[in-house]
XYZ file of C-alpha atoms in Angstrom:
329
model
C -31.014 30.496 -42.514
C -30.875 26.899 -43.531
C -31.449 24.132 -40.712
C -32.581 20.211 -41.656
C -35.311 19.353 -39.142
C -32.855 17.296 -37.223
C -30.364 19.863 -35.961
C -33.479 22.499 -35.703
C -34.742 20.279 -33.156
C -31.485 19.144 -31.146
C -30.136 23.175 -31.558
C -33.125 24.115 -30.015
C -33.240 22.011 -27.135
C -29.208 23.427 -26.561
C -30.158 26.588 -26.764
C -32.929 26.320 -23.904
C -31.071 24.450 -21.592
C -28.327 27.012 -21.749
C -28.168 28.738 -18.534
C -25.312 31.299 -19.790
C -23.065 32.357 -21.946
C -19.740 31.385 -21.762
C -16.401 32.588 -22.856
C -14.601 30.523 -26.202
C -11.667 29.128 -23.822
C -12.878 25.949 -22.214
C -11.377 25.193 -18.888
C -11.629 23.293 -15.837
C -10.287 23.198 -12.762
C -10.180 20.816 -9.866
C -8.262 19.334 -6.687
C -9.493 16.519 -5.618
C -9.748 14.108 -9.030
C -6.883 13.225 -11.499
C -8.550 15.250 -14.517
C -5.577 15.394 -16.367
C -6.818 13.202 -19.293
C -10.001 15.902 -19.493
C -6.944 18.207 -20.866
C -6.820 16.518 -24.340
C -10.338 17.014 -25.316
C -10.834 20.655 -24.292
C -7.586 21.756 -26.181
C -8.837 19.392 -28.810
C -12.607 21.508 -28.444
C -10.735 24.915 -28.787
C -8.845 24.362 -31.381
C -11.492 23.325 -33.784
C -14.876 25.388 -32.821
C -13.461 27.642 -35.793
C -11.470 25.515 -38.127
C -13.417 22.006 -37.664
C -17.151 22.794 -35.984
C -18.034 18.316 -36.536
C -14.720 17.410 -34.528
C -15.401 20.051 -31.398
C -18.451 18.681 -31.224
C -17.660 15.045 -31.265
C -14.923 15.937 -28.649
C -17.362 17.797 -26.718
C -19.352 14.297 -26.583
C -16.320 12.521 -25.769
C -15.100 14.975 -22.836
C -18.900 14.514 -21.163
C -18.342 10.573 -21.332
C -15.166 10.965 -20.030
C -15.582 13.308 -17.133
C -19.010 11.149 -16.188
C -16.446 7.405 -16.375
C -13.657 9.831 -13.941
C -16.357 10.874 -11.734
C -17.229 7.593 -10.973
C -13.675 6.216 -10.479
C -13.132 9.005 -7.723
C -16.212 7.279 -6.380
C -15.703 4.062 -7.088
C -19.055 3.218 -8.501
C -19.056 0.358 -11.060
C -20.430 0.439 -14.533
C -19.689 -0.915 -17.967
C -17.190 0.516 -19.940
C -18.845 -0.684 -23.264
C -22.175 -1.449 -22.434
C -23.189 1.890 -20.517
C -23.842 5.310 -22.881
C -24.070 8.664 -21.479
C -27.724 8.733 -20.163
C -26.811 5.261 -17.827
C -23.892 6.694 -17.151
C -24.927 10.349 -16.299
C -27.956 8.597 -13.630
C -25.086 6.578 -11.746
C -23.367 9.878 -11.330
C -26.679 11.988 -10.336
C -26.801 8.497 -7.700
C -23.430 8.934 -6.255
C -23.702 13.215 -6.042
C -27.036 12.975 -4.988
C -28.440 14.768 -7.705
C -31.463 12.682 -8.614
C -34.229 14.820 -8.785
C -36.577 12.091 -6.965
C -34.935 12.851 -3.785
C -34.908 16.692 -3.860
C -36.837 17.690 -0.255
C -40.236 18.731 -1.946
C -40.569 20.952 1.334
C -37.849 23.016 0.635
C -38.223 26.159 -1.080
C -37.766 26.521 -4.787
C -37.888 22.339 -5.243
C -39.764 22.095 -8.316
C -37.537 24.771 -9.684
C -34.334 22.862 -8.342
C -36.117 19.333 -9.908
C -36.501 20.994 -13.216
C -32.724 21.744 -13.825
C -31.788 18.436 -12.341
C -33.441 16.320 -14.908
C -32.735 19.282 -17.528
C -28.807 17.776 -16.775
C -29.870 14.361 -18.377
C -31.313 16.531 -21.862
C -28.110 18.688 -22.140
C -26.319 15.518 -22.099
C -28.118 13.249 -23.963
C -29.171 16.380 -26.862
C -25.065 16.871 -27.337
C -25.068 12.987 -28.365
C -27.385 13.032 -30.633
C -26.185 16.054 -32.265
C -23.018 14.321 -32.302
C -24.425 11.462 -33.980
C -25.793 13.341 -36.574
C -23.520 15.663 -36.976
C -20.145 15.534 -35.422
C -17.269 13.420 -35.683
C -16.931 9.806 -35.463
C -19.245 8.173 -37.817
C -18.546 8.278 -41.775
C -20.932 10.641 -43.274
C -22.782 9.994 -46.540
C -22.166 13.396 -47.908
C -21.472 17.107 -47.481
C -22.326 18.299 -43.896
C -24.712 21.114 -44.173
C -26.305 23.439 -41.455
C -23.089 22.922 -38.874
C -20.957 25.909 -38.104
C -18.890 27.680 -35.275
C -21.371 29.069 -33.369
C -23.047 25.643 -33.260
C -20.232 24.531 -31.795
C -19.116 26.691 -29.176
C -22.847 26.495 -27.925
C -22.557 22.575 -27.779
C -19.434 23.123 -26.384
C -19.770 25.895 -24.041
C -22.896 23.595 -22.454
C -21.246 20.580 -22.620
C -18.273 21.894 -20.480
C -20.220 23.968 -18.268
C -22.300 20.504 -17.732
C -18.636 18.778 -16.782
C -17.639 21.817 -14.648
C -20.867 21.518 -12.521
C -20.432 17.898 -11.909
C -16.585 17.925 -11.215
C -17.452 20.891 -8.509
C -20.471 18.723 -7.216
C -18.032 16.026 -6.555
C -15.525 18.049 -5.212
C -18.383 19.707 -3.023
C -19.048 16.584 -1.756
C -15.664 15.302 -0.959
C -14.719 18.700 1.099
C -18.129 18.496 3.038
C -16.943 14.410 4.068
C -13.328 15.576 5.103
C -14.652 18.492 7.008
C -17.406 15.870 8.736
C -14.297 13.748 9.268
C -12.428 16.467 10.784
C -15.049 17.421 13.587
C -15.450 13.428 14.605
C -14.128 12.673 17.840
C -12.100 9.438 17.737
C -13.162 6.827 20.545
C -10.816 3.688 21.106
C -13.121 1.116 21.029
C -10.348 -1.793 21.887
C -6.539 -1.856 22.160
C -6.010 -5.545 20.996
C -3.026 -7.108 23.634
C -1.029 -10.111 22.776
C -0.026 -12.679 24.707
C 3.193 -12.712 25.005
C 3.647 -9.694 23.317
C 4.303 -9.791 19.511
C 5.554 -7.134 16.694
C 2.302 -6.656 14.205
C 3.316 -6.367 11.170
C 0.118 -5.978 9.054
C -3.900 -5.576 9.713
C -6.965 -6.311 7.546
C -10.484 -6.297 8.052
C -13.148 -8.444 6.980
C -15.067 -7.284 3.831
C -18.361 -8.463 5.667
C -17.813 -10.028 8.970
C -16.893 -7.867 11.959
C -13.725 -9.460 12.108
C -9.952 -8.094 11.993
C -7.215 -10.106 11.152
C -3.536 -9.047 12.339
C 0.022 -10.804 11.207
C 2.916 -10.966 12.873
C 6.725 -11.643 13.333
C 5.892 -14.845 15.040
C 4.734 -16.138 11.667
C 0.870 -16.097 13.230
C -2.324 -14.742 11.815
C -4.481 -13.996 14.379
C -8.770 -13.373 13.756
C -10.337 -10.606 16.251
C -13.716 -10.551 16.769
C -14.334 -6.357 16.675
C -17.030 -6.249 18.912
C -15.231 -7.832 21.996
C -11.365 -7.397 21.231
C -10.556 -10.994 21.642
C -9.014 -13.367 19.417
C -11.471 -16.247 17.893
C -8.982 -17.873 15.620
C -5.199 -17.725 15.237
C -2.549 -20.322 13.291
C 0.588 -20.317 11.537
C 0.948 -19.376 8.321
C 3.268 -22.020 6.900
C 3.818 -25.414 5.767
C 5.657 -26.811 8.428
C 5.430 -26.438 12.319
C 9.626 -26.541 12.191
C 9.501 -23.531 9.660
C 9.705 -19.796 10.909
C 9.467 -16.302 9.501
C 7.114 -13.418 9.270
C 3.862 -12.231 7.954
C 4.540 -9.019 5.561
C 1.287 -8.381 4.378
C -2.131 -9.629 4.419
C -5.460 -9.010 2.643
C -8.901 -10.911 2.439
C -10.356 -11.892 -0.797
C -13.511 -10.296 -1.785
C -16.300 -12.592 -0.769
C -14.619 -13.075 2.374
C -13.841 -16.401 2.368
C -10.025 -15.864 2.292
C -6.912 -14.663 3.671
C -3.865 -13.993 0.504
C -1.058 -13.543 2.700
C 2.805 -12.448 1.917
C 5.940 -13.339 4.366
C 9.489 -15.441 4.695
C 10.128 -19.080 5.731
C 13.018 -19.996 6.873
C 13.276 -23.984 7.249
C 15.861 -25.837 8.255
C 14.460 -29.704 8.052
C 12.760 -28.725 4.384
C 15.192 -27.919 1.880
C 12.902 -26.594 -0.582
C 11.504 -24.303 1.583
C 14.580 -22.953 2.851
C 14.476 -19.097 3.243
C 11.428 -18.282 0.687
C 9.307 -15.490 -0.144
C 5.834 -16.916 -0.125
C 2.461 -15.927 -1.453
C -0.499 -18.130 -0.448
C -4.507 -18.371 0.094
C -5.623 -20.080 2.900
C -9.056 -20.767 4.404
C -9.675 -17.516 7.179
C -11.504 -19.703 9.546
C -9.401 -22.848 9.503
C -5.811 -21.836 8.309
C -5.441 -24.495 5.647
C -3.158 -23.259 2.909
C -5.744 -23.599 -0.250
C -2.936 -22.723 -2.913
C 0.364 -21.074 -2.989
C 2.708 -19.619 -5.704
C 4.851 -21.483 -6.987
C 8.157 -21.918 -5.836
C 9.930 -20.756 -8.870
C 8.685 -16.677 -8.086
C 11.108 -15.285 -5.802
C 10.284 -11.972 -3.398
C 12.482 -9.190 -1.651
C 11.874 -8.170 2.073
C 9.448 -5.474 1.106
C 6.306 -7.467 0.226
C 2.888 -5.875 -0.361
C 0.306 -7.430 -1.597
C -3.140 -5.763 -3.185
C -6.479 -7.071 -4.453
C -7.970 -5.022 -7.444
C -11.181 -3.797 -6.314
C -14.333 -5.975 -7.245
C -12.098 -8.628 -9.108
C -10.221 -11.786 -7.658
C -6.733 -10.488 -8.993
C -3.859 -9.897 -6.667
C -0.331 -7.431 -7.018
C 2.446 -7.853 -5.082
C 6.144 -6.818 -5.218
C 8.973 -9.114 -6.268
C 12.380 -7.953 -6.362
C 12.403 -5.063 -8.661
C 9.416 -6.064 -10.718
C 5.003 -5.984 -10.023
C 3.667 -9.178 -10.118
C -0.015 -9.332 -10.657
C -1.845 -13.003 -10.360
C -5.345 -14.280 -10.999
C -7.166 -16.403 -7.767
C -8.346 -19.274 -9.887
């Protein structure tokens, strides 16, 4: 049998991490993650072991990356979609599963044992993508591929999946375990905020560092809690003028904190041009002054939300029957 030096070596490292055989059809299953994506490259696996050995393998690369990037989204663990390759990838996801093999108990029984197939994850992994470079799709190819066939490609892929299966189950694992811990809590009311005189709340955000809550209202207010002691520290209207009125819909604080992006009507009588507006606008959390606002041209419906996407200073709202989305600058 005819192997170039290359696959002999990367073959062989598949074939010892193998824990078991597993059958041809590739599947996954799982609750708790969108994996519906994951889909397109095991069908694309399948149908090719026989027909196309370089492509299932390639796709067997590709569904790793992919499950590791999904993985992390459940979690919502940052990396770089370009910059990070499956062995920076595959640590942040041993991080957030707790599957580093540094912090295996070495007390426990069977821990060298258990650290030995943790960092054996990182060589399944990181063998598949090298065979992939060398041999599977993706990259033009100087000549004839030699030494690749089926069975070399339902082992990569029957690891490869097996590899995804563990780590979708670890996640999901994990998530049960944190509902179930959530489930046996007992809830303690720690304060009932009161207002004085009482006021419809419309909306509620908390501080991404301070232990501070900020509430909106009907009376057009925004009012700043301090958590520890239930009591209001800072409070002011949220419009232009004190002869305008209207509501707070929704309210969110930007990311380093220093913020308050706020939705709600006006209704003015003495201003014209602020007569019975939607309006979107940042303003300064521990003052009140309006820093910016949209301008007046956007127009909103009575249903505002407003979002911030997570670790960037972009907002979403509604307007009319259309998502706006707007960078803080």
């Amino acid at each position: 049998m005819y192997y170039t030096i290359e696959i002999k070596e990367c073959v062989g490292i598949l074939y010892y991490l193998q824990a078991a055989v597993m059958d041809s059809t590739i599947s996954i299953s799982m609750n708790e993650l969108d994996i519906e994506h994951l889909y397109i490259y095991t069908a694309r696996i399948n149908a090719s072991i026989e027909t196309d050995p370089s492509l299932a393998i390639g796709s067997t690369k590709e569904l790793i990356e992919a499950t590791l990037k999904t993985i992390l989204n459940g979690c919502s663990f940052e990396y770089d979609d370009k910059q990070d390759d499956i062995p920076k990838l595959l640590k942040k996801v041993q991080q957030v599963l707790e599957l580093n093999p540094n912090d295996v108990d070495g007390a426990k029984k069977g821990s060298d044992v258990i650290k030995k197939v943790l960092n054996n994850l990182g060589s399944i992994a990181v063998g598949i993508a090298e065979l992939r470079n060398l041999y599977g799709s993706g990259h033009g190819k100087g000549g004839r591929i030699q030494g690749i066939t089926s069975r070399h490609a339902r082992l990569v892929a029957n690891t490869g999946t097996a590899l995804c299966t563990f780590l979708l189950e670890t996640y999901e694992h994990r998530e049960n375990i944190k509902l179930e811990h959530l489930k046996a809590q007992q809830w303690q009311n720690l304060h009932t905020l009161s207002f004085n005189p009482p006021e419809s709340v419309t909306c509620i955000a908390f501080h991404p560092i301070e232990q501070i809550l900020a509430s909106g209202g009907e009376d057009a207010m925004i009012r700043i809690w301090q958590l520890d002691t239930g009591e209001v520290c800072h409070q002011y209207k949220r419009y232009y003028h004190e002869q305008s009125s209207g509501d707070v819909n929704s309210l969110t604080f930007s990311h380093d904190g220093k913020f308050i992006v706020s939705t709600g009507f006006v209704s003015s009588t003495k201003y014209l041009q602020d007569s019975e507006q939607r309006k979107v606008q940042l303003l300064d959390w521990a003052t009140g002054n309006i820093v910016a606002s949209l301008p007046k041209s956007s127009r909103f419906d009575s249903k505002n939300s407003i979002s911030l996407c997570p670790g960037q200073d972009v907002i979403a709202f509604d307007s009319m029957r259309n998502v706006e989305i707007h960078s803080l600058i």
